[in-house]
PDB file of C-alpha atoms and ligand atoms in Angstrom:
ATOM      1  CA  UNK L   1       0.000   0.000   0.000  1.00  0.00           C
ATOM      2  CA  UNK L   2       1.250   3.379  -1.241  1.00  0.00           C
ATOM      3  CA  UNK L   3       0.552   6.031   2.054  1.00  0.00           C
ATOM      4  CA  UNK L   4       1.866   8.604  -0.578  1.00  0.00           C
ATOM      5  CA  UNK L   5       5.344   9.144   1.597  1.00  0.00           C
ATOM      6  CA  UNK L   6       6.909   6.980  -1.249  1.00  0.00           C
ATOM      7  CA  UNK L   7       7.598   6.400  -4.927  1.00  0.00           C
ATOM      8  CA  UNK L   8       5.357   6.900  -7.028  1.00  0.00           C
ATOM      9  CA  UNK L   9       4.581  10.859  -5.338  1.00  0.00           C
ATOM     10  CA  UNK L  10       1.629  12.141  -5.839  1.00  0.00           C
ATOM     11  CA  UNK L  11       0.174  15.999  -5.530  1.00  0.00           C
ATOM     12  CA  UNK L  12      -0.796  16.831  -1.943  1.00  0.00           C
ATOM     13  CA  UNK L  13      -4.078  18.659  -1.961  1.00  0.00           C
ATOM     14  CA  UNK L  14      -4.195  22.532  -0.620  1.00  0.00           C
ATOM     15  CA  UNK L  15      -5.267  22.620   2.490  1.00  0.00           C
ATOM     16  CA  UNK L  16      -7.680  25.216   1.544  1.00  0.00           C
ATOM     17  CA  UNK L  17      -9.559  26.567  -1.216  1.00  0.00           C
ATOM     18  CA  UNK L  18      -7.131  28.512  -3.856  1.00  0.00           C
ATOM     19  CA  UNK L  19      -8.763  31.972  -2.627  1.00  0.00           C
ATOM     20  CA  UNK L  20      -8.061  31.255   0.763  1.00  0.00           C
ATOM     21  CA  UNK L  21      -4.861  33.772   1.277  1.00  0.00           C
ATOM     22  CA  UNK L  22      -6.630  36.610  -0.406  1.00  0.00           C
ATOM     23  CA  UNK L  23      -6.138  39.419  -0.237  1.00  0.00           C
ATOM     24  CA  UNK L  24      -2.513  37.993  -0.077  1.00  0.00           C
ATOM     25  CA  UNK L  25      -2.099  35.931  -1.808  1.00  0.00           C
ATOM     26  CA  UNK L  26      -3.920  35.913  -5.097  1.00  0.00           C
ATOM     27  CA  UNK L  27      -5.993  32.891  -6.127  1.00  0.00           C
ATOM     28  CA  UNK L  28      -4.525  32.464  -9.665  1.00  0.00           C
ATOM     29  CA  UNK L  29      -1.048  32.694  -7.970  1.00  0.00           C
ATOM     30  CA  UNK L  30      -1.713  29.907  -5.502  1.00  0.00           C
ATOM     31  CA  UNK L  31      -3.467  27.702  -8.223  1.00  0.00           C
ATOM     32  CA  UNK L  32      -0.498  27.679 -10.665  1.00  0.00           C
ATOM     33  CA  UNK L  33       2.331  27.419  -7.805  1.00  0.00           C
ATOM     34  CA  UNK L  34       0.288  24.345  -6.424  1.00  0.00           C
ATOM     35  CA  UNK L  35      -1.173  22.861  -9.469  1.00  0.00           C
ATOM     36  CA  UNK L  36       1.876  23.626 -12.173  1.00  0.00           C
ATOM     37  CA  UNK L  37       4.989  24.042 -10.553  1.00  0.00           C
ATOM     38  CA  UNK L  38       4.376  21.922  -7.228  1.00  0.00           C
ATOM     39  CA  UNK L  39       2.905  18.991  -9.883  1.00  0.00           C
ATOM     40  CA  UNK L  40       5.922  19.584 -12.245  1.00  0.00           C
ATOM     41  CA  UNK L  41       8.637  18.719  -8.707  1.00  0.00           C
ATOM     42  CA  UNK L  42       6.048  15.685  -8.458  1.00  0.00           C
ATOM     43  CA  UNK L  43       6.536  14.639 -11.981  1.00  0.00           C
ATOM     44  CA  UNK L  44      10.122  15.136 -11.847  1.00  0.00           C
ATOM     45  CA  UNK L  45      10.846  13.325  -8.767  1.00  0.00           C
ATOM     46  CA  UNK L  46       8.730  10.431 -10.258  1.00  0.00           C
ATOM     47  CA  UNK L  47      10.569  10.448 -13.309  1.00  0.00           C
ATOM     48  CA  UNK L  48      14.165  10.310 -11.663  1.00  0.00           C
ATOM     49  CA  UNK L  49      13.671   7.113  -9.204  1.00  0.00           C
ATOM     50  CA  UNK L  50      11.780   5.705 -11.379  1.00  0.00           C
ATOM     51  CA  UNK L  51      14.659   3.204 -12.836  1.00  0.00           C
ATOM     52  CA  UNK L  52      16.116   2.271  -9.669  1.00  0.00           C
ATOM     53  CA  UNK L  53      13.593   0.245  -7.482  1.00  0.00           C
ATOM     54  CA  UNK L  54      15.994   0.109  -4.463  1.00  0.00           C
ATOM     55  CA  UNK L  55      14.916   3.549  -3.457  1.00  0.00           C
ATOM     56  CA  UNK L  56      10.942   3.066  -3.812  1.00  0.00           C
ATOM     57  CA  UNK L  57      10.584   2.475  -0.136  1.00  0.00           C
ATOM     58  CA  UNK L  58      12.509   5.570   0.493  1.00  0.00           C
ATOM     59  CA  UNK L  59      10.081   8.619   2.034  1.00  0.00           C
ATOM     60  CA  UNK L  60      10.126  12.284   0.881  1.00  0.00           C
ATOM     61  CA  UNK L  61      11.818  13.223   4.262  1.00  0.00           C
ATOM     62  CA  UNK L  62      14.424   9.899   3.847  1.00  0.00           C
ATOM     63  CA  UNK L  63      15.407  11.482   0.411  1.00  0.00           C
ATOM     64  CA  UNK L  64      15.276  15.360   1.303  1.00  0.00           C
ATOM     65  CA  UNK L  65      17.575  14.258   4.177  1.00  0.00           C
ATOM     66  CA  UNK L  66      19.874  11.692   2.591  1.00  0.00           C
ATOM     67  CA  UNK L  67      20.205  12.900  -1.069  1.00  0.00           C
ATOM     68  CA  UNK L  68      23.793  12.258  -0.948  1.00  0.00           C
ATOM     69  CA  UNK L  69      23.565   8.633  -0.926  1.00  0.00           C
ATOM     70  CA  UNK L  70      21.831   8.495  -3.976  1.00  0.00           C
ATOM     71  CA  UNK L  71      23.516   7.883  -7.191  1.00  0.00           C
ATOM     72  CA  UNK L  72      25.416  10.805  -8.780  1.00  0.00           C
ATOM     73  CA  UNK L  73      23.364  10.233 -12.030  1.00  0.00           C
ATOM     74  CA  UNK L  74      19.696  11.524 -10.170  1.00  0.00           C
ATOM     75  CA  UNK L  75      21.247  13.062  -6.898  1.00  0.00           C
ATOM     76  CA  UNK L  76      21.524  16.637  -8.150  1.00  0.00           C
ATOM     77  CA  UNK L  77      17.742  15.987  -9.321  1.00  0.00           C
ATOM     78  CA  UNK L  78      16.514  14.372  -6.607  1.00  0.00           C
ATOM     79  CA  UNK L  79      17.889  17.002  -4.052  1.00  0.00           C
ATOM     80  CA  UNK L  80      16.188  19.515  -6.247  1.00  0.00           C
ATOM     81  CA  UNK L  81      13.064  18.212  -6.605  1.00  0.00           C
ATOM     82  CA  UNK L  82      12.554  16.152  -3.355  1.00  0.00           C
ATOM     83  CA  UNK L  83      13.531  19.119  -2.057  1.00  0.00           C
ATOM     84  CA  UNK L  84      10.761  21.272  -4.131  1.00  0.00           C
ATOM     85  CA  UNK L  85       7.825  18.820  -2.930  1.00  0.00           C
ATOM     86  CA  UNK L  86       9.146  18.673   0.556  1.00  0.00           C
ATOM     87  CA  UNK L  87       9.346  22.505   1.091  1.00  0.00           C
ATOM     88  CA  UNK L  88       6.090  23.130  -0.991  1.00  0.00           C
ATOM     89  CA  UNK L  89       4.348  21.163   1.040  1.00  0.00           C
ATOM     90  CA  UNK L  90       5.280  22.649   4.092  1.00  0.00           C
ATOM     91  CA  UNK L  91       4.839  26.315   2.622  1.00  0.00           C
ATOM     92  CA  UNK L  92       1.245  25.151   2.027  1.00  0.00           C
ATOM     93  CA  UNK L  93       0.426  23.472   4.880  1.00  0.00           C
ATOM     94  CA  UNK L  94       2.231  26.249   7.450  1.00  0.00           C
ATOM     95  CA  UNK L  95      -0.411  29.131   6.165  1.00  0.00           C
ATOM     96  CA  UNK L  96      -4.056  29.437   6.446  1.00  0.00           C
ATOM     97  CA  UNK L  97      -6.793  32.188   5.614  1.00  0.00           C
ATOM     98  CA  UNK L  98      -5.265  35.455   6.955  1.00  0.00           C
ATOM     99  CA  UNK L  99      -6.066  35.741  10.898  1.00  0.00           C
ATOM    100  CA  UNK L 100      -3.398  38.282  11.881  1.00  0.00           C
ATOM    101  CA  UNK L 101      -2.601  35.747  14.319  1.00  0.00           C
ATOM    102  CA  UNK L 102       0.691  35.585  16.575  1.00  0.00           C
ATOM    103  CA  UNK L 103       2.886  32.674  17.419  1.00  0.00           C
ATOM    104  CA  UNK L 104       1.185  30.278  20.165  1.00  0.00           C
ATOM    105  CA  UNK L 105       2.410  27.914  22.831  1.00  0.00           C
ATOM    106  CA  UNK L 106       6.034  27.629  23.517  1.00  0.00           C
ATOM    107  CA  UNK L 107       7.409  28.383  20.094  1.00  0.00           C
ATOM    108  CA  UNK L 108       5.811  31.927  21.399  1.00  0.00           C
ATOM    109  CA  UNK L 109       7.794  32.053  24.245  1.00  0.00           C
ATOM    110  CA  UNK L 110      10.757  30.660  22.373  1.00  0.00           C
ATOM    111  CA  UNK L 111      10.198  33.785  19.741  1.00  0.00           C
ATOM    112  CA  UNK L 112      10.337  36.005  22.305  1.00  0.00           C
ATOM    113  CA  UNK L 113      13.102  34.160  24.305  1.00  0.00           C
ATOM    114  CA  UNK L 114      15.630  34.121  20.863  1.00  0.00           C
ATOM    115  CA  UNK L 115      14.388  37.075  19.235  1.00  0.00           C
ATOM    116  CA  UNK L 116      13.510  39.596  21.940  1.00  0.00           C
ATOM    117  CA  UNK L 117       9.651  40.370  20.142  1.00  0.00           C
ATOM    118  CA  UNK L 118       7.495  39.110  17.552  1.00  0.00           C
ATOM    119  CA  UNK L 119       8.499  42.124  15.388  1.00  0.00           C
ATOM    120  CA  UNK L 120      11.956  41.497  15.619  1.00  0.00           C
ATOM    121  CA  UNK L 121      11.640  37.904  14.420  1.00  0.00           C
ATOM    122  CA  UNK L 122       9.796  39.399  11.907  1.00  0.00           C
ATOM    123  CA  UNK L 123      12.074  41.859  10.307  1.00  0.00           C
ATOM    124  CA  UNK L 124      15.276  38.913  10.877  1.00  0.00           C
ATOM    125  CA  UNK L 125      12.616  36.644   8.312  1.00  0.00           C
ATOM    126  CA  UNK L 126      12.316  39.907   6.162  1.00  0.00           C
ATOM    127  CA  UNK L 127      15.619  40.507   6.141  1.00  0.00           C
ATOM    128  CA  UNK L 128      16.672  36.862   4.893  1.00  0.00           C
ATOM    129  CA  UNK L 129      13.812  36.852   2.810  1.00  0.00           C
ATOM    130  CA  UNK L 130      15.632  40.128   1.260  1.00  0.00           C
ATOM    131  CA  UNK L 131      19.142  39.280   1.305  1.00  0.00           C
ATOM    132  CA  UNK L 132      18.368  35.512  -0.405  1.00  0.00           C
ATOM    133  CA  UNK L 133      19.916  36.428  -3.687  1.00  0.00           C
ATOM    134  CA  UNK L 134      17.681  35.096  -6.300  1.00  0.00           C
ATOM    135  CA  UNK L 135      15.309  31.961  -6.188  1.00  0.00           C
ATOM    136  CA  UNK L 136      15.282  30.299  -2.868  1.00  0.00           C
ATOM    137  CA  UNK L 137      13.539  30.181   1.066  1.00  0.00           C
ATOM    138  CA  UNK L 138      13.566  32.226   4.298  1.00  0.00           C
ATOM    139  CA  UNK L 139      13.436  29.980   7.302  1.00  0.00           C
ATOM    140  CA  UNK L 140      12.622  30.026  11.300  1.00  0.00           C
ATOM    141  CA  UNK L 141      14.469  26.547  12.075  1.00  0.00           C
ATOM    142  CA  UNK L 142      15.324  24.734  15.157  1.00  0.00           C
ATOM    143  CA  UNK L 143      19.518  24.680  15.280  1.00  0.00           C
ATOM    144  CA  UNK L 144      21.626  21.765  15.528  1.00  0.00           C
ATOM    145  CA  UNK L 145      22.293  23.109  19.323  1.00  0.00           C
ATOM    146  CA  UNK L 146      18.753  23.583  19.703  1.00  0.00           C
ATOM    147  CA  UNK L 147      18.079  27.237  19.308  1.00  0.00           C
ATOM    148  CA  UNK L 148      15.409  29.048  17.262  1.00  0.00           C
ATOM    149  CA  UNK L 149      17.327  30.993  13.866  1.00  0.00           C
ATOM    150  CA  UNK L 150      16.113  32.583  10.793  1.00  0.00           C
ATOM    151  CA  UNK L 151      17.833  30.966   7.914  1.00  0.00           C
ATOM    152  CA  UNK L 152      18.020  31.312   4.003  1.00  0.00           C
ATOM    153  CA  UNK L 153      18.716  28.630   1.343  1.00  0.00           C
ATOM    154  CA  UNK L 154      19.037  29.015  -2.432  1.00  0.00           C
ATOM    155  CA  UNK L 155      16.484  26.669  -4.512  1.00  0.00           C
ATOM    156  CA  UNK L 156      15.018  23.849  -3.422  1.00  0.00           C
ATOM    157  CA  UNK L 157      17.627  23.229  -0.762  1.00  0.00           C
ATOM    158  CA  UNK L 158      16.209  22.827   2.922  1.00  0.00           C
ATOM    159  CA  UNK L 159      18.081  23.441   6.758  1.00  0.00           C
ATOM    160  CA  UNK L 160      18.594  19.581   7.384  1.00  0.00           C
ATOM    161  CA  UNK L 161      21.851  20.181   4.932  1.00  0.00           C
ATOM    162  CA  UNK L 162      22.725  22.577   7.899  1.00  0.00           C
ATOM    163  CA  UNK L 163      21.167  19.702  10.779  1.00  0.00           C
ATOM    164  CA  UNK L 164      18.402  22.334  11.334  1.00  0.00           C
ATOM    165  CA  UNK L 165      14.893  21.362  11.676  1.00  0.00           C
ATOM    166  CA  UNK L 166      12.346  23.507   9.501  1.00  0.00           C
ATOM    167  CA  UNK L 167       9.497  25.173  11.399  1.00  0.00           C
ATOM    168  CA  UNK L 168       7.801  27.565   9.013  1.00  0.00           C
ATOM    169  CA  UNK L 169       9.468  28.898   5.875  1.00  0.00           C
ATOM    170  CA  UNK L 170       8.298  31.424   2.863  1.00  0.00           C
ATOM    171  CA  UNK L 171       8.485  30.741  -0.915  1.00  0.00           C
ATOM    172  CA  UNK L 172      11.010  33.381  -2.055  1.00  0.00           C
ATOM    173  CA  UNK L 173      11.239  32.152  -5.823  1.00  0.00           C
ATOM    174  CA  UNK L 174       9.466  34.938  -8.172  1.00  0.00           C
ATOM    175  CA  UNK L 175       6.933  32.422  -8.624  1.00  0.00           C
ATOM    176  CA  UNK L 176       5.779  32.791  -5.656  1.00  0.00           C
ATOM    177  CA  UNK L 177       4.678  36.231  -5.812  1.00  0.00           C
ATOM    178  CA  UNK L 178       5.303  37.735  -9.255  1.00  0.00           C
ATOM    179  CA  UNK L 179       1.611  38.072 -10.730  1.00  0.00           C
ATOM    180  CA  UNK L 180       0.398  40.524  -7.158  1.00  0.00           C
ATOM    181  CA  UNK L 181       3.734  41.745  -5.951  1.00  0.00           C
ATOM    182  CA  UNK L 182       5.744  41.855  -9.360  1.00  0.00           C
ATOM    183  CA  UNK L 183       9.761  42.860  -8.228  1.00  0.00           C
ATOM    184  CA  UNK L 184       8.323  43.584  -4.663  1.00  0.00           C
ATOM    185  CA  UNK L 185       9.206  40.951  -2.621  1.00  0.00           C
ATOM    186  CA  UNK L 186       9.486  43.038   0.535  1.00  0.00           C
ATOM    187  CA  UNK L 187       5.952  43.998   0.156  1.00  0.00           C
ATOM    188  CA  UNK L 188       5.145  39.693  -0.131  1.00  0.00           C
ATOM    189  CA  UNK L 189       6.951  39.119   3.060  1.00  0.00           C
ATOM    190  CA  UNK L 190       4.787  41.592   5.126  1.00  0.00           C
ATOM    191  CA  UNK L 191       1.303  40.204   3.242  1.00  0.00           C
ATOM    192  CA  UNK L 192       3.108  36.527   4.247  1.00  0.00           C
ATOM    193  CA  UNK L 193       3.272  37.277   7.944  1.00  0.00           C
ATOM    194  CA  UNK L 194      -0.576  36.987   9.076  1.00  0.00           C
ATOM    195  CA  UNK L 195      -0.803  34.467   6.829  1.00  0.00           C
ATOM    196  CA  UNK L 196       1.374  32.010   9.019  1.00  0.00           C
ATOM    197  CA  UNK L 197      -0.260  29.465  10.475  1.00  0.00           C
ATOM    198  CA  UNK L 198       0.979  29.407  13.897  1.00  0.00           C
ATOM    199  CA  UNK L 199      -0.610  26.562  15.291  1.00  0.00           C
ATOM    200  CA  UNK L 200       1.085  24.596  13.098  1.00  0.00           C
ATOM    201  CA  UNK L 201       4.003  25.773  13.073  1.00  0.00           C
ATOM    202  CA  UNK L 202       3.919  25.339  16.947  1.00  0.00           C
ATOM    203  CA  UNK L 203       3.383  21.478  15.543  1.00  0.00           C
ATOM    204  CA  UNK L 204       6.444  21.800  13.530  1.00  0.00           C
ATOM    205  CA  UNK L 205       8.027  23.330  16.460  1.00  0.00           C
ATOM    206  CA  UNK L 206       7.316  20.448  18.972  1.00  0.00           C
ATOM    207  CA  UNK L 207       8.344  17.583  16.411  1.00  0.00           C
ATOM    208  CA  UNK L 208      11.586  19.209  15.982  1.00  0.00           C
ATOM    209  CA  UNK L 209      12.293  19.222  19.817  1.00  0.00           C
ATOM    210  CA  UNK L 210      10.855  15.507  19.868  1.00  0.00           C
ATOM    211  CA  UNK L 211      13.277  14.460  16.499  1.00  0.00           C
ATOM    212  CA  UNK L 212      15.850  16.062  18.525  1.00  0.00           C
ATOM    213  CA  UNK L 213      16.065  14.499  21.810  1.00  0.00           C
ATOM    214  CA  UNK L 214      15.534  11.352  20.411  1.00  0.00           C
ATOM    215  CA  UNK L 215      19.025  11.734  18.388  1.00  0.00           C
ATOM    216  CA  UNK L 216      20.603  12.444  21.667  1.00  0.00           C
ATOM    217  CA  UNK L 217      19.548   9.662  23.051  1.00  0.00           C
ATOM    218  CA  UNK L 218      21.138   7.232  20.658  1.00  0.00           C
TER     219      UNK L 218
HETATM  220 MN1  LIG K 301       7.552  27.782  -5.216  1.00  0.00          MN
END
């Protein structure tokens, strides 16, 4: 039985109807990036395991995480587009219909712990958002020593190259934002912010402590 977390891939449904993030986030914008170029990393991932069977059992997060094992032949392809269903997926699932809601739980108090106030975190994400030259991601991770940090990476590279654990993370590829925001992406990163969904990225948050201590243990 195919739970979808293996070869063949499929196309994970929104979580929410393509007008959802509107004002925004523009419906046709969310339909193509979900339905074209999310389906196209699908394809593509498909297409490269597809001749070597030995990786089939392999999930999106074993293949995201482990790229390097992989044949030289598909491992620049796989990282890419493992990488591209992996982070598209968690784009997707880590916003909702715009609440102008704040970060919950203890990832709040973590926010405010590593970053002194919600705005500050939120000018750190702007400013990585900013200073990402060309296409790639702005991150709030979980460090390999365990601290909260606002990363970047370039294309469809994620933070477990860096041992960080993703907790929410904006699309910073033109893509993204081109159609509503055109060469503004400053002005995309402030309509992104209420649009987090911060009780699940309080989820996120919590399975990257869990993932965590259970490494130390071994
Ligand atoms: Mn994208």
């Amino acid at each position: 039985m195919n739970n979808g977390d293996h070869y063949p891939f499929s196309l994970k449904p929104l979580p929410y109807a393509y007008g959802a993030l509107e004002p925004h986030i523009d419906a046709q914008t969310v339909m193509l990036h979900h339905d074209k170029h999310l389906q196209t990393y699908v394809e593509n991932l498909n297409k490269a395991l597809m001749d070597y069977p030995q990786y089939h059992n392999w999930s999106l997060l074993d293949l995201v995480r482990h790229y390097e094992e992989l044949p030289a032949e598909i491992r620049t392809v796989v990282r890419n587009n493992a990488g591209g269903v992996y982070n598209h997926n968690l784009y997707f699932d880590t916003m909702q219909t715009p609440s102008g809601g704040k970060p919950v739980g203890r990832l709040a108090q973590a926010i405010k712990m590593s970053f002194g106030s919600y705005e500050a975190f939120q000018k750190k994400m702007k400013d990585a958002s900013l200073e990402q030259f060309g296409s790639g991601w702005a991150w709030l991770v979980l460090s390999r020593t365990g601290k909260l940090e606002i990363m970047s990476t370039p294309n469809q590279d994620t933070p477990f190259a860096h041992g960080a654990c993703p907790i929410t993370l904006v699309d910073v590829w033109e893509h993204a934002y081109y159609l509503k925001y055109q060469n503004r992406r400053g002005e995309y990163i402030d309509n992104w912010f209420p649009l987090i969904h911060w009780e699940q990225a309080e989820v996120n948050y919590l399975k990257c402590i869990k993932g965590r201590m259970e490494r130390e243990k071994r």
